[in-house]
């Protein structure tokens, strides 16, 4: 776990006999000190460890938020459980599509059964789903065993909520409509010792007509460049070699700061940090991916040769109704510029199929972009109606059968281009960061290329976290089998 020394010092200076301070992050330090006190006492009482489990749904933002939650739980003295049968269970939820909601409710139902057999178990639900009133009402009505519900804007107060939950019975709910501030310096755990994500912006201002994110994550806010750089430096000092800069639209980074700083400038600064070997970012919106950013990627070998550039649709008519602010031709021109400027770059994308009013002619356009750009990979989603978004009110919703037929068409085109793109790398030797022991066969290590593709190589756990030179021997569609070679 990465401990920010500043925060650790705050905790050590806390006097639990005085009331909790009003200022942040001092207030959270006070509550964390108190939670640690309570956990120590309870462990003694029970004569065993207390455990936690955090189940994460959704995107990289949520993954990073979960690391912040875990950082607090670990500092409070809980140890991680192997399953949801734990003393403190957290569901960090996503609501971007309906099936994300359904999965959480299913899991929550089962957690209720676990709680019956585990006295003192606490269950928390947080994240994007609970920013929607209807979901909170549903939990209040049908999942009454839940102890704590908190939203995305007040996550920084988790230590306080944790402490209150440990000390009280009944359901505690705190959801805010908007963020009041960005609180720096709180501790965060890391899933991997050698790579990490760092938020650069929170929220989104784009209001794509299908998307719930701006409603559940609020308006866009940038972290100050010095805070981001300080965090990256600390991570590097702590052994992290790969950092992913996270934002719903990284290109608009810095526009809201008192002293504006562009995303390209920030990227260049992060590249200067010693010890970092690879820098990634997610997600650039095609409407404003600047030439400066392309140049910075081209000129800095540390930046991954990978641009995730969500297309959503290739039809101008649909793009307009989606409120995406680019046309098919503009998207293609941008992708071609990226390919021309950055050798070996991979371009991946997100596509939504079955948006209101969409028909097979629109899908022809989408498939045309898929083939023209030649995506290295694509996540294809069936449109999911999100209450409260403009698209949900559009009258021409597409029948499920049509959605699924159009989905199959797009998927087939995507698979063809992706296989072709991977195939042409066969035989090359490239740098790959060893990430983990292969889940299916422990004689192999799974490593990630700069272009985000995976390669499995014979090896052992000591390689994890190291940058390897790997020959890509055998292409298996989206991934490779390879061998480590000497430089
Ligand atoms: N900010 C990022 C992505 C956020 S959500 C961006 O703009 O690209 C991740 C992906 O989920 C989106 O790219 C989109 O393809 C998909 N998505 C969002 N809302 C959706 C909906 N209502 N139905 C289906 N897919 C959706
Ligand atoms: Fe959603 Fe669009 Fe914002 Fe991405 S840019 S989070 S798709 S509103
Ligand atoms: Fe889901 Fe929230 Fe991310 S809705 S995709 S977890 S921002």
PDB file of N, CA and C and ligand atoms in Angstrom, residues 57-59 61-62 93-96 128 212-213 216-217 248, ligand 3:
ATOM      1  N   UNK A  57     -17.185  -2.553 -10.181  1.00  0.00           N
ATOM      2  CA  UNK A  57     -17.827  -2.659 -11.502  1.00  0.00           C
ATOM      3  C   UNK A  57     -17.427  -1.416 -12.298  1.00  0.00           C
ATOM      4  N   UNK A  58     -17.537  -1.508 -13.647  1.00  0.00           N
ATOM      5  CA  UNK A  58     -17.373  -0.301 -14.455  1.00  0.00           C
ATOM      6  C   UNK A  58     -15.953  -0.006 -14.893  1.00  0.00           C
ATOM      7  N   UNK A  59     -15.665   1.283 -15.017  1.00  0.00           N
ATOM      8  CA  UNK A  59     -14.473   1.733 -15.746  1.00  0.00           C
ATOM      9  C   UNK A  59     -13.259   1.923 -14.839  1.00  0.00           C
ATOM     10  N   UNK A  61     -12.063   4.603 -13.763  1.00  0.00           N
ATOM     11  CA  UNK A  61     -12.313   5.589 -12.699  1.00  0.00           C
ATOM     12  C   UNK A  61     -12.740   4.864 -11.430  1.00  0.00           C
ATOM     13  N   UNK A  62     -13.648   3.915 -11.638  1.00  0.00           N
ATOM     14  CA  UNK A  62     -14.128   3.155 -10.488  1.00  0.00           C
ATOM     15  C   UNK A  62     -13.021   2.298  -9.909  1.00  0.00           C
ATOM     16  N   UNK A  93     -20.208   0.580  -7.658  1.00  0.00           N
ATOM     17  CA  UNK A  93     -21.075   0.224  -8.784  1.00  0.00           C
ATOM     18  C   UNK A  93     -20.925   1.115 -10.017  1.00  0.00           C
ATOM     19  N   UNK A  94     -21.433   0.600 -11.129  1.00  0.00           N
ATOM     20  CA  UNK A  94     -21.453   1.300 -12.420  1.00  0.00           C
ATOM     21  C   UNK A  94     -22.887   1.282 -12.925  1.00  0.00           C
ATOM     22  N   UNK A  95     -23.287   2.317 -13.640  1.00  0.00           N
ATOM     23  CA  UNK A  95     -24.657   2.362 -14.149  1.00  0.00           C
ATOM     24  C   UNK A  95     -24.698   2.756 -15.628  1.00  0.00           C
ATOM     25  N   UNK A  96     -23.579   2.545 -16.325  1.00  0.00           N
ATOM     26  CA  UNK A  96     -23.490   3.028 -17.703  1.00  0.00           C
ATOM     27  C   UNK A  96     -24.454   2.283 -18.634  1.00  0.00           C
ATOM     28  N   UNK A 128     -21.457   4.937  -9.093  1.00  0.00           N
ATOM     29  CA  UNK A 128     -22.342   5.685  -9.989  1.00  0.00           C
ATOM     30  C   UNK A 128     -23.820   5.330  -9.842  1.00  0.00           C
ATOM     31  N   UNK A 212     -25.029   8.437 -19.205  1.00  0.00           N
ATOM     32  CA  UNK A 212     -25.430   8.788 -17.845  1.00  0.00           C
ATOM     33  C   UNK A 212     -24.279   9.417 -17.044  1.00  0.00           C
ATOM     34  N   UNK A 213     -23.050   9.242 -17.550  1.00  0.00           N
ATOM     35  CA  UNK A 213     -21.871   9.634 -16.760  1.00  0.00           C
ATOM     36  C   UNK A 213     -21.905  11.094 -16.270  1.00  0.00           C
ATOM     37  N   UNK A 216     -24.043  11.296 -13.154  1.00  0.00           N
ATOM     38  CA  UNK A 216     -23.633  10.605 -11.928  1.00  0.00           C
ATOM     39  C   UNK A 216     -22.223  10.981 -11.472  1.00  0.00           C
ATOM     40  N   UNK A 217     -21.475  11.639 -12.353  1.00  0.00           N
ATOM     41  CA  UNK A 217     -20.112  12.042 -11.993  1.00  0.00           C
ATOM     42  C   UNK A 217     -19.945  13.554 -11.942  1.00  0.00           C
ATOM     43  N   UNK A 248     -12.643  11.356 -18.250  1.00  0.00           N
ATOM     44  CA  UNK A 248     -13.668  10.998 -19.242  1.00  0.00           C
ATOM     45  C   UNK A 248     -13.349  11.615 -20.588  1.00  0.00           C
TER      46      UNK A 248
HETATM   47 FE1  LIG B   3     -19.679   3.203 -15.059  1.00  0.00          FE
HETATM   48 FE2  LIG B   3     -19.438   5.327 -13.601  1.00  0.00          FE
HETATM   49 FE3  LIG B   3     -17.404   4.523 -15.056  1.00  0.00          FE
HETATM   50  S1  LIG B   3     -21.224   4.758 -14.767  1.00  0.00           S
HETATM   51  S2  LIG B   3     -18.378   3.517 -16.776  1.00  0.00           S
HETATM   52  S3  LIG B   3     -18.292   3.433 -13.393  1.00  0.00           S
HETATM   53  S4  LIG B   3     -17.944   6.621 -14.582  1.00  0.00           S
END
